[in-house]
Coordinates of C-alpha atoms and ligand atoms in Angstrom, one line a residue:
X8 CA -2.3 -3.4 19.1
X9 CA -4.5 -6.2 17.1
X10 CA -2.5 -9.3 17.7
X11 CA -3.3 -10.7 14.1
X12 CA -0.9 -8.1 12.6
X13 CA 2.1 -10.0 14.1
X14 CA 1.3 -12.9 11.6
X15 CA -0.2 -10.7 8.7
X16 CA 0.5 -11.1 5.1
X17 CA -1.5 -8.4 3.1
X18 CA -2.8 -8.8 -0.6
X19 CA -4.0 -5.6 -2.0
X20 CA -6.9 -5.6 -4.2
X21 CA -7.7 -2.9 -6.7
X22 CA -11.5 -4.0 -7.0
X23 CA -11.9 -2.6 -10.7
X24 CA -9.4 -5.1 -12.2
X25 CA -9.6 -8.3 -9.8
X26 CA -12.5 -10.3 -11.0
X27 CA -15.7 -9.4 -12.8
X28 CA -18.5 -11.7 -11.7
X29 CA -21.5 -10.3 -13.4
X30 CA -19.8 -9.6 -16.8
X31 CA -20.0 -5.9 -17.3
X32 CA -16.3 -5.6 -17.6
X33 CA -15.4 -4.2 -14.3
X34 CA -14.3 -6.1 -11.1
X35 CA -16.9 -6.3 -8.3
X36 CA -17.4 -7.6 -4.7
X37 CA -18.9 -10.8 -6.0
X38 CA -15.8 -11.3 -8.0
X39 CA -13.5 -10.7 -5.1
X40 CA -15.7 -13.2 -3.0
X41 CA -15.2 -15.9 -5.6
X42 CA -11.5 -15.5 -5.5
X43 CA -11.2 -15.5 -1.7
X44 CA -9.9 -19.0 -1.7
X45 CA -7.3 -18.0 -4.2
X46 CA -6.0 -15.4 -1.6
X47 CA -6.2 -17.9 1.0
X48 CA -4.2 -20.4 -1.1
X49 CA -1.7 -17.9 -1.8
X50 CA -1.1 -17.7 2.1
X51 CA -2.2 -14.1 2.4
X52 CA -4.4 -13.7 5.6
X53 CA -5.3 -10.0 5.1
X54 CA -6.6 -7.9 2.3
X55 CA -6.5 -4.3 1.6
X56 CA -9.1 -3.0 -0.8
X57 CA -8.6 0.2 -2.8
X58 CA -11.7 2.6 -2.3
X59 CA -14.9 1.1 -3.3
X60 CA -17.2 3.7 -2.3
X61 CA -19.7 6.0 -4.3
X62 CA -17.5 8.2 -6.5
X63 CA -17.3 10.0 -9.8
X64 CA -14.0 8.2 -10.3
X65 CA -11.7 11.0 -11.4
X66 CA -9.2 9.6 -9.1
X67 CA -10.2 5.7 -9.3
X68 CA -12.3 6.3 -6.1
X69 CA -10.0 8.4 -4.2
X70 CA -12.5 11.0 -4.7
X71 CA -15.2 9.7 -2.4
X72 CA -18.7 11.2 -2.9
X73 CA -20.3 9.1 -0.1
X74 CA -18.2 7.5 2.4
X75 CA -21.0 5.2 3.7
X76 CA -22.2 3.8 0.3
X77 CA -20.6 1.1 -2.0
X78 CA -20.4 2.3 -5.6
X79 CA -23.0 0.5 -7.4
X80 CA -20.6 -0.8 -10.1
X81 CA -18.9 -3.0 -7.3
X82 CA -22.2 -4.1 -5.7
X83 CA -24.0 -3.0 -2.3
X84 CA -23.2 -2.6 1.2
X85 CA -24.8 -5.7 2.1
X86 CA -22.5 -7.6 -0.4
X87 CA -19.6 -6.0 1.1
X88 CA -20.8 -7.1 4.6
X89 CA -21.2 -10.6 3.5
X90 CA -17.6 -10.4 2.0
X91 CA -16.3 -9.2 5.4
X92 CA -18.1 -12.2 7.0
X93 CA -16.9 -14.8 4.5
X94 CA -13.5 -13.5 4.6
X95 CA -13.4 -13.9 8.3
X96 CA -14.7 -17.5 8.0
X97 CA -11.4 -18.2 6.1
X98 CA -9.3 -16.4 8.5
X99 CA -8.8 -13.3 6.3
X100 CA -8.9 -9.9 7.7
X101 CA -10.2 -7.1 5.5
X102 CA -8.9 -3.4 5.6
X103 CA -10.9 -0.7 3.7
X104 CA -9.4 2.4 2.1
X105 CA -10.0 5.6 4.2
X106 CA -9.5 8.7 2.4
X107 CA -9.7 11.4 5.3
X108 CA -7.9 14.3 3.7
X109 CA -10.4 15.1 1.0
X110 CA -13.5 14.0 -0.7
X111 CA -14.8 14.4 -4.3
X112 CA -16.0 17.9 -5.3
X113 CA -19.4 16.0 -5.8
X114 CA -19.7 15.1 -2.1
X115 CA -22.7 16.5 -0.5
X116 CA -20.6 18.3 2.1
X117 CA -18.8 20.0 -0.5
X118 CA -21.9 21.0 -2.4
X119 CA -23.1 22.6 0.8
X120 CA -19.8 24.2 1.5
X121 CA -19.8 25.8 -1.9
X122 CA -23.0 27.7 -1.4
X123 CA -22.8 31.5 -1.0
X124 CA -25.1 31.3 2.1
X125 CA -23.3 30.4 5.4
X126 CA -24.4 27.0 6.7
X127 CA -23.1 24.4 8.9
X128 CA -20.8 22.9 6.5
X129 CA -19.2 26.2 5.2
X130 CA -16.3 25.4 7.4
X131 CA -15.9 21.6 6.3
X132 CA -13.3 22.5 3.6
X133 CA -10.8 25.2 3.3
X134 CA -11.7 28.5 1.6
X135 CA -10.1 31.8 0.9
X136 CA -12.1 34.9 1.8
X137 CA -12.5 35.9 -1.8
X138 CA -11.9 34.6 -5.2
X139 CA -9.3 37.2 -5.9
X140 CA -7.2 35.6 -3.2
X141 CA -5.2 32.5 -4.0
X142 CA -2.0 32.1 -2.0
X143 CA 1.0 30.5 -4.2
X144 CA 2.0 28.0 -1.6
X145 CA -0.9 25.7 -1.9
X146 CA -2.9 24.4 -4.9
X147 CA -6.1 26.2 -5.1
X148 CA -9.2 26.1 -7.3
X149 CA -10.5 29.5 -8.4
X150 CA -13.9 30.7 -9.5
X151 CA -15.8 27.4 -9.6
X152 CA -18.3 28.0 -6.8
X153 CA -21.2 30.4 -5.9
X154 CA -19.3 31.1 -2.7
X155 CA -16.8 34.0 -3.0
X156 CA -13.5 32.1 -2.5
X157 CA -11.1 29.4 -3.6
X158 CA -10.8 26.0 -2.2
X159 CA -7.7 24.3 -1.4
X160 CA -7.1 21.1 -3.2
X161 CA -5.3 18.0 -1.5
X162 CA -4.6 16.2 -4.9
X163 CA -6.6 16.8 -8.1
X164 CA -8.8 19.7 -8.6
X165 CA -11.8 17.4 -8.0
X166 CA -10.5 16.7 -4.5
X167 CA -11.0 19.7 -2.1
X168 CA -9.1 19.2 1.1
X169 CA -11.2 18.6 4.2
X170 CA -10.6 21.3 6.9
X171 CA -8.6 20.1 9.8
X172 CA -7.2 23.7 10.3
X173 CA -3.7 25.1 9.9
X174 CA -0.7 24.7 12.4
X175 CA 1.1 27.9 11.4
X176 CA -1.3 30.6 10.6
X177 CA -0.3 33.1 8.0
X178 CA -3.5 34.3 6.4
X179 CA -6.9 35.6 8.0
X180 CA -8.8 32.8 6.6
X181 CA -6.6 30.0 7.9
X182 CA -8.1 28.6 11.1
X183 CA -6.3 26.6 14.0
X184 CA -6.6 23.0 14.2
X185 CA -8.6 23.1 17.3
X186 CA -11.3 25.5 15.6
X187 CA -14.8 23.9 16.2
X188 CA -15.0 23.3 12.2
X189 CA -11.7 21.4 12.3
X190 CA -13.0 19.4 15.3
X191 CA -16.2 18.6 13.4
X192 CA -14.2 17.3 10.5
X193 CA -12.5 15.0 12.7
X194 CA -15.6 13.8 14.3
X195 CA -17.2 13.2 10.9
X196 CA -14.3 11.1 9.8
X197 CA -14.6 9.0 13.1
X198 CA -18.1 8.6 12.2
X199 CA -17.3 7.0 9.0
X200 CA -14.7 4.8 10.5
X201 CA -17.1 3.6 13.2
X202 CA -20.0 3.0 10.4
X203 CA -17.5 0.4 8.5
X204 CA -16.1 -1.1 11.8
X205 CA -19.6 -1.9 12.8
X206 CA -20.5 -3.2 9.6
X207 CA -17.3 -5.9 10.1
X208 CA -14.3 -4.6 8.6
X209 CA -11.0 -4.9 10.4
X210 CA -9.6 -1.7 10.0
X211 CA -8.3 0.9 7.4
X212 CA -5.3 1.7 5.1
X213 CA -5.3 5.5 5.5
X214 CA -4.7 7.5 2.6
X215 CA -2.3 10.4 2.6
X216 CA -2.4 10.1 6.4
X217 CA 0.0 13.1 6.8
X218 CA -2.0 15.4 4.9
X219 CA -4.5 16.6 7.4
X220 CA -3.4 19.9 9.2
X221 CA -1.8 22.4 6.8
X222 CA 1.3 24.2 7.5
X223 CA 2.2 21.5 9.7
X224 CA 5.9 21.2 9.0
X225 CA 6.7 18.8 11.9
X226 CA 3.3 17.2 11.6
X227 CA 2.6 17.7 15.4
X228 CA -0.9 18.9 14.8
X229 CA -1.7 16.1 12.4
X230 CA -0.3 13.6 14.8
X231 CA -2.6 15.0 17.6
X232 CA -5.7 14.3 15.4
X233 CA -4.7 10.8 14.9
X234 CA -3.9 10.4 18.6
X235 CA -7.7 11.5 19.2
X236 CA -8.9 9.0 16.6
X237 CA -6.7 6.4 18.1
X238 CA -8.2 7.0 21.4
X239 CA -11.7 6.6 20.2
X240 CA -10.7 3.3 18.4
X241 CA -9.0 1.9 21.4
X242 CA -12.0 2.5 23.6
X243 CA -14.6 1.2 21.1
X244 CA -12.8 -0.9 18.5
X245 CA -9.6 -2.0 20.1
X246 CA -9.0 -4.7 17.3
X247 CA -9.1 -2.1 14.4
X248 CA -5.9 -2.1 12.5
X249 CA -4.6 1.3 11.1
X250 CA -2.1 1.4 8.4
X251 CA -0.8 4.7 7.2
X252 CA 0.4 6.0 3.8
X253 CA 2.9 8.2 5.2
X254 CA 6.3 6.7 4.6
X255 CA 7.8 8.0 8.0
X256 CA 7.2 5.4 10.7
X257 CA 8.9 7.5 13.4
X258 CA 6.0 9.8 13.0
X259 CA 3.2 7.5 12.1
X260 CA 3.7 4.9 14.6
X261 CA 3.8 6.9 17.8
X262 CA 0.5 8.6 16.9
X263 CA -1.6 5.5 16.6
X264 CA -0.8 3.8 13.3
X265 CA 0.1 0.1 13.7
X266 CA 2.0 0.0 10.6
X267 CA 3.3 2.4 7.9
X268 CA 4.3 1.9 4.4
X269 CA 7.7 2.6 2.8
X270 CA 7.0 4.3 -0.5
X271 CA 8.7 4.5 -3.8
X272 CA 10.1 8.1 -3.3
X273 CA 13.2 8.8 -4.8
X274 CA 15.9 9.3 -2.4
X275 CA 14.2 6.9 0.0
X276 CA 15.7 3.6 0.9
X277 CA 13.0 1.5 -0.5
X278 CA 13.5 2.8 -3.8
X279 CA 17.0 1.5 -4.2
X280 CA 16.2 -2.0 -3.7
X281 CA 13.4 -2.6 -6.2
X282 CA 12.9 0.2 -8.6
X283 CA 16.0 2.2 -9.1
X284 CA 16.7 3.0 -12.9
X285 CA 20.1 4.3 -14.3
X286 CA 19.2 7.9 -15.4
X287 CA 21.6 7.3 -18.5
X288 CA 21.1 3.8 -19.7
X289 CA 17.5 3.5 -18.4
X290 CA 18.3 0.0 -17.1
X291 CA 16.9 -1.2 -13.8
X292 CA 19.7 -1.1 -11.3
X293 CA 17.8 -1.9 -7.8
X294 CA 19.6 -4.2 -5.6
X295 CA 17.5 -7.0 -6.7
X296 CA 17.9 -6.7 -10.3
X297 CA 20.7 -9.0 -11.4
X298 CA 22.3 -6.1 -13.4
X299 CA 21.7 -4.1 -10.2
X300 CA 24.4 -2.9 -8.0
X301 CA 22.5 -0.4 -6.1
X302 CA 24.0 0.1 -2.8
X303 CA 22.0 -1.8 -0.2
X304 CA 23.2 0.4 2.6
X305 CA 20.9 3.2 1.2
X306 CA 18.0 1.0 2.4
X307 CA 19.5 -0.8 5.3
X308 CA 20.5 2.4 7.2
X309 CA 17.1 3.7 7.0
X310 CA 15.5 0.6 7.8
X311 CA 17.7 -0.3 10.7
X312 CA 17.1 3.1 12.2
X313 CA 13.4 3.0 11.8
X314 CA 13.2 -0.5 13.0
X315 CA 15.1 0.5 16.3
X316 CA 13.0 3.6 16.7
X317 CA 9.6 1.8 16.5
X318 CA 10.7 -1.2 18.2
X319 CA 7.8 -3.3 19.1
X320 CA 5.4 -0.5 19.0
X321 CA 4.4 -0.9 15.3
X322 CA 5.6 -2.2 11.9
X323 CA 7.1 -0.9 8.7
X324 CA 5.2 -2.3 5.8
X325 CA 7.3 -3.3 2.7
X326 CA 5.5 -3.8 -0.4
X327 CA 5.9 -5.5 -3.8
X328 CA 4.3 -2.5 -5.4
X329 CA 0.8 -0.8 -5.2
X330 CA -1.7 0.9 -7.5
X331 CA 0.7 4.1 -7.9
X332 CA 3.9 2.5 -8.7
X333 CA 5.1 0.7 -11.7
X334 CA 4.7 -3.1 -11.3
X335 CA 7.8 -4.9 -9.9
X336 CA 8.1 -6.9 -13.3
X337 CA 8.8 -3.7 -15.1
X338 CA 12.3 -3.6 -13.2
X339 CA 12.8 -7.3 -12.7
X340 CA 12.9 -10.8 -14.5
X341 CA 10.9 -13.6 -13.0
X342 CA 14.2 -15.1 -11.5
X343 CA 14.9 -11.7 -9.9
X344 CA 11.3 -11.3 -8.6
X345 CA 11.5 -14.7 -6.7
X346 CA 14.4 -13.2 -4.9
X347 CA 12.7 -10.0 -4.3
X348 CA 9.7 -11.9 -2.7
X349 CA 12.1 -13.9 -0.9
X350 CA 13.3 -10.7 0.8
X351 CA 9.9 -9.0 1.2
X352 CA 8.5 -12.3 2.8
X353 CA 11.5 -12.9 5.3
X354 CA 11.9 -9.3 6.6
X355 CA 10.2 -8.0 9.6
X356 CA 7.2 -5.9 9.5
X357 CA 3.6 -6.5 7.7
X358 CA 4.5 -7.4 4.1
X359 CA 2.0 -6.4 1.2
X360 CA 1.6 -8.1 -2.1
X361 CA 0.0 -6.1 -4.9
X362 CA -2.4 -8.4 -6.7
X363 CA -0.9 -9.8 -9.9
X364 CA 2.8 -9.2 -8.8
X365 CA 2.8 -13.0 -7.5
X366 CA 2.4 -14.0 -11.0
X367 CA 4.6 -11.2 -12.6
X368 CA 2.1 -9.2 -14.2
X369 CA 3.6 -6.7 -16.4
X370 CA 3.3 -2.9 -16.2
X371 CA 1.7 -2.1 -19.4
X372 CA 3.1 1.3 -20.7
X373 CA 1.3 3.7 -23.0
X374 CA -2.3 3.1 -21.8
X375 CA -4.7 5.9 -22.2
X376 CA -5.3 7.3 -18.7
X377 CA -8.2 5.6 -16.8
X378 CA -9.9 7.4 -14.0
X379 CA -7.0 9.7 -13.2
X380 CA -4.4 7.1 -13.4
X381 CA -2.1 8.8 -15.9
X382 CA 1.2 6.8 -15.7
X383 CA -0.2 4.9 -13.0
X384 CA -2.8 3.2 -15.5
X385 CA -0.4 0.4 -16.6
X386 CA -0.2 -0.9 -13.2
X387 CA -3.9 -1.4 -12.6
X388 CA -4.9 -3.8 -15.6
X389 CA -7.1 -6.7 -15.0
X390 CA -5.9 -9.7 -13.1
X391 CA -4.9 -12.7 -15.5
X392 CA -6.6 -15.8 -14.4
X393 CA -6.2 -18.1 -17.2
X394 CA -6.1 -18.2 -21.1
X395 CA -9.7 -18.0 -21.7
X396 CA -11.6 -14.9 -22.9
X397 CA -10.2 -11.7 -21.4
X398 CA -7.7 -14.0 -19.4
X399 CA -10.6 -15.2 -17.3
X400 CA -11.2 -11.8 -15.9
X401 CA -14.5 -10.9 -17.4
X402 CA -16.9 -12.4 -20.1
X403 CA -17.6 -8.9 -21.2
X404 CA -16.6 -7.8 -24.7
X405 CA -12.9 -7.0 -24.9
X406 CA -13.9 -3.4 -25.9
X407 CA -16.0 -2.9 -22.8
X408 CA -13.4 -4.0 -20.2
X409 CA -12.2 -1.4 -17.5
X410 CA -8.6 -1.7 -18.8
X411 CA -7.4 -3.9 -21.6
X412 CA -5.5 -7.4 -20.5
X413 CA -1.9 -7.7 -21.2
X414 CA -1.9 -8.6 -25.0
X415 CA 1.5 -10.5 -25.1
X416 CA 1.6 -14.1 -26.0
X417 CA 3.5 -14.8 -22.7
X418 CA 1.3 -12.9 -20.5
X419 CA 1.7 -14.7 -17.2
X420 CA -1.6 -16.3 -15.9
X421 CA -2.6 -18.0 -12.7
X422 CA -3.5 -21.2 -14.3
X423 CA -0.4 -21.6 -16.1
X424 CA 1.7 -21.3 -12.9
X425 CA -0.7 -23.1 -10.6
X426 CA 0.8 -26.5 -10.5
X427 CA 4.2 -25.5 -11.7
X428 CA 6.5 -26.0 -8.6
X429 CA 9.0 -23.7 -10.2
X430 CA 6.5 -20.8 -11.1
X431 CA 6.7 -17.5 -9.4
X432 CA 3.2 -18.1 -8.0
X433 CA 4.5 -21.2 -6.4
X434 CA 7.6 -19.7 -5.1
X435 CA 5.6 -17.0 -3.5
X436 CA 3.0 -19.7 -1.9
X437 CA 6.0 -21.5 -0.5
X438 CA 7.4 -18.2 1.0
X439 CA 4.1 -17.4 2.6
X440 CA 3.9 -20.7 4.0
X441 CA 7.6 -20.4 5.5
X442 CA 6.6 -17.1 6.9
X443 CA 3.6 -18.7 8.6
X444 CA 5.6 -21.8 9.7
X445 CA 8.5 -19.9 11.4
X446 CA 7.6 -17.8 14.2
X447 CA 10.9 -15.8 13.9
X448 CA 9.6 -14.6 10.5
X449 CA 6.8 -12.7 12.0
X450 CA 6.3 -9.0 12.2
X451 CA 8.5 -8.2 15.2
X452 CA 11.3 -9.6 17.2
X453 CA 15.4 -9.6 17.0
X454 CA 16.5 -8.6 13.7
X455 CA 20.1 -7.3 12.4
X456 CA 21.6 -7.1 9.0
X457 CA 24.9 -9.4 9.0
X458 CA 26.1 -7.7 5.7
X459 CA 25.3 -4.5 4.1
X460 CA 26.4 -5.0 0.4
X461 CA 27.4 -2.0 -1.2
X462 CA 28.5 -3.6 -4.6
X463 CA 26.1 -6.3 -5.1
X464 CA 27.7 -8.8 -2.7
X465 CA 25.2 -11.2 -0.9
X466 CA 22.8 -9.9 1.7
X467 CA 22.7 -11.7 4.9
X468 CA 20.5 -11.1 7.9
X469 CA 19.4 -12.7 11.1
X470 CA 16.0 -13.1 12.6
X471 CA 16.3 -14.8 16.1
X472 CA 17.7 -18.2 15.1
X473 CA 17.2 -18.0 11.5
X474 CA 19.7 -16.8 9.1
X475 CA 18.7 -15.4 5.7
X476 CA 21.0 -15.2 2.7
X477 CA 20.5 -13.8 -0.8
X478 CA 22.7 -13.6 -3.7
X479 CA 20.8 -11.5 -6.2
X480 CA 23.8 -11.1 -8.6
X481 CA 24.2 -13.1 -12.0
X482 CA 27.7 -14.1 -10.6
X483 CA 28.5 -16.7 -7.9
X484 CA 29.5 -14.9 -4.6
X485 CA 30.8 -15.7 -1.0
X486 CA 30.7 -14.2 2.4
X487 CA 32.3 -15.0 5.6
X488 CA 29.4 -16.4 7.3
X489 CA 29.8 -20.0 8.4
X490 CA 26.6 -22.3 8.8
X491 CA 26.8 -25.9 10.2
X492 CA 23.7 -27.4 8.5
X493 CA 22.0 -27.4 5.4
X494 CA 19.1 -24.8 4.9
X495 CA 15.6 -25.3 5.8
X496 CA 14.5 -23.4 2.7
X497 CA 16.0 -22.4 -0.5
X498 CA 15.6 -21.0 -4.1
X499 CA 18.1 -21.7 -6.8
X500 CA 21.1 -23.8 -6.0
X501 CA 22.0 -24.6 -2.3
X502 CA 24.7 -22.4 -1.0
X503 CA 27.9 -24.5 0.3
X504 CA 29.9 -23.8 3.3
X505 CA 33.5 -24.2 2.8
X506 CA 36.4 -22.8 5.0
X507 CA 33.9 -20.8 7.0
X508 CA 32.5 -19.2 4.2
X509 CA 29.1 -19.4 2.6
X510 CA 29.6 -19.9 -1.4
X511 CA 26.5 -18.9 -3.4
X512 CA 25.5 -19.7 -6.9
X513 CA 24.1 -16.9 -9.1
X514 CA 20.7 -15.8 -7.9
X515 CA 20.3 -17.9 -4.8
X516 CA 18.4 -17.7 -1.5
X517 CA 18.7 -19.8 1.6
X518 CA 17.3 -19.8 5.0
X519 CA 19.4 -21.6 7.8
X520 CA 18.4 -22.5 11.4
X521 CA 21.4 -21.5 13.5
X522 CA 22.3 -24.1 16.1
X523 CA 22.5 -22.7 19.6
X524 CA 25.3 -23.7 21.9
Ligands
GLC623 C1 -2.9 8.1 -2.5 C2 -3.3 7.1 -3.3 C3 -3.6 7.6 -4.8 C4 -4.4 8.8 -4.7 C5 -3.9 9.9 -3.8 C6 -5.0 10.7 -3.5 O1 -1.6 8.5 -2.8 O2 -2.6 5.8 -3.1 O3 -3.8 6.6 -5.7 O4 -4.5 9.2 -6.2 O5 -3.7 9.3 -2.5 O6 -6.1 10.3 -2.9
CA624 CA1 -18.7 -6.3 -12.7

């Protein structure tokens, strides 16, 4: 386990939209490099960059055409390598995005695999034996290749699934996960990982990590592959971090991931704290929305169970959002977001901040889909640095920007929040600093919820000697938890302890150090 993860705070960068250094309207590596000091000042010490590899960009780069080549629009491999080095000098680790489940249909492996004549890449993807055969249980693309067969898709039709085999075999064209073709796919992905680790990256965020072996209900065969990959890494790159997009820590951590994201799936606990919407009124009702009232136990029960299951072996990653979810600001006002961040940055695990969330950037609804974004497009707009042209993102003509910037008069910017101690940006910086200063707030360690509010009561939890208390409601509130000194940190009014009860003002947050007797 890489030790640095214990104190990691991640910042996710969607490279298209962070900073455009050469004025062509799209973010680039040189731009990320110029903004490294911003990330450092925020208090993040690790970055995850969405895929920046050569691609036709039908899914924003999750459709990789060449795993070993930086897309020219972002720069060169050399520039990326220099970026790793410069980040390292600033104490910032960099994870790349690994897409092991599929490639672009323009990848040369797929071009070869599509040929009628059998060749060594014929089995790199999953094909049926004839174009007339397209089983209903999976997404297939029919009649698009010279080869007589249909290919299985992992996401969009431009993303053919790489072949890691099938666990349950129900058709003659399905091959087992220990078939030589499946093993070669695994080796090819290991080779990609080694390539970038040798170049100086610190590990990978792994896209759709659970998607490798098909008909693998319990994921045991997929886990076996990750165990093999982990063994290779442990031998050659023991410091390489692996973080999965799986949303099932009890499966991801035992097979070699160091952390697993909680994703915004309806019915999953994480959904209820930040992004829940009332079906009828369309009002946000997540626990951290002041009008909220979502039952916190829906999250607490899941988290507590997962935390106990994976204890000390890995981390749960809570995210402010990502490039797939509507931005937090869509569900919350700025005061509410402060409390949501206070929670995110004092909980156990490895927290992730999605670029722009730290200033409260808005989700921009109604944008024309860009690069397969569809409704996700509104979450991927350019970072708002200041009130200059294109909000400081790019010197290009506004019409040639990757996506438009927020047109509203009060669009938040870094510059307008930078020196204001009450701004969201300042609060997020303060919370990152608090997390770094208090070792009990690091990734692992003793943790318990002291209250599990069902109707919007205050939330209180303990991390070692620290007591953390949040009242997200618009109303004052109290709970039967006494403290005997003032808080070491707070947002909003300081809660008061009276008659062994802690009384909170509306929308307040405080951290106390408990005295040991
Ligand atoms: C993951 C990515 C998403 C992408 C999909 C297919 O969910 O986060 O952006 O479209 O995988 O690769
Ligand atoms: Ca550029």
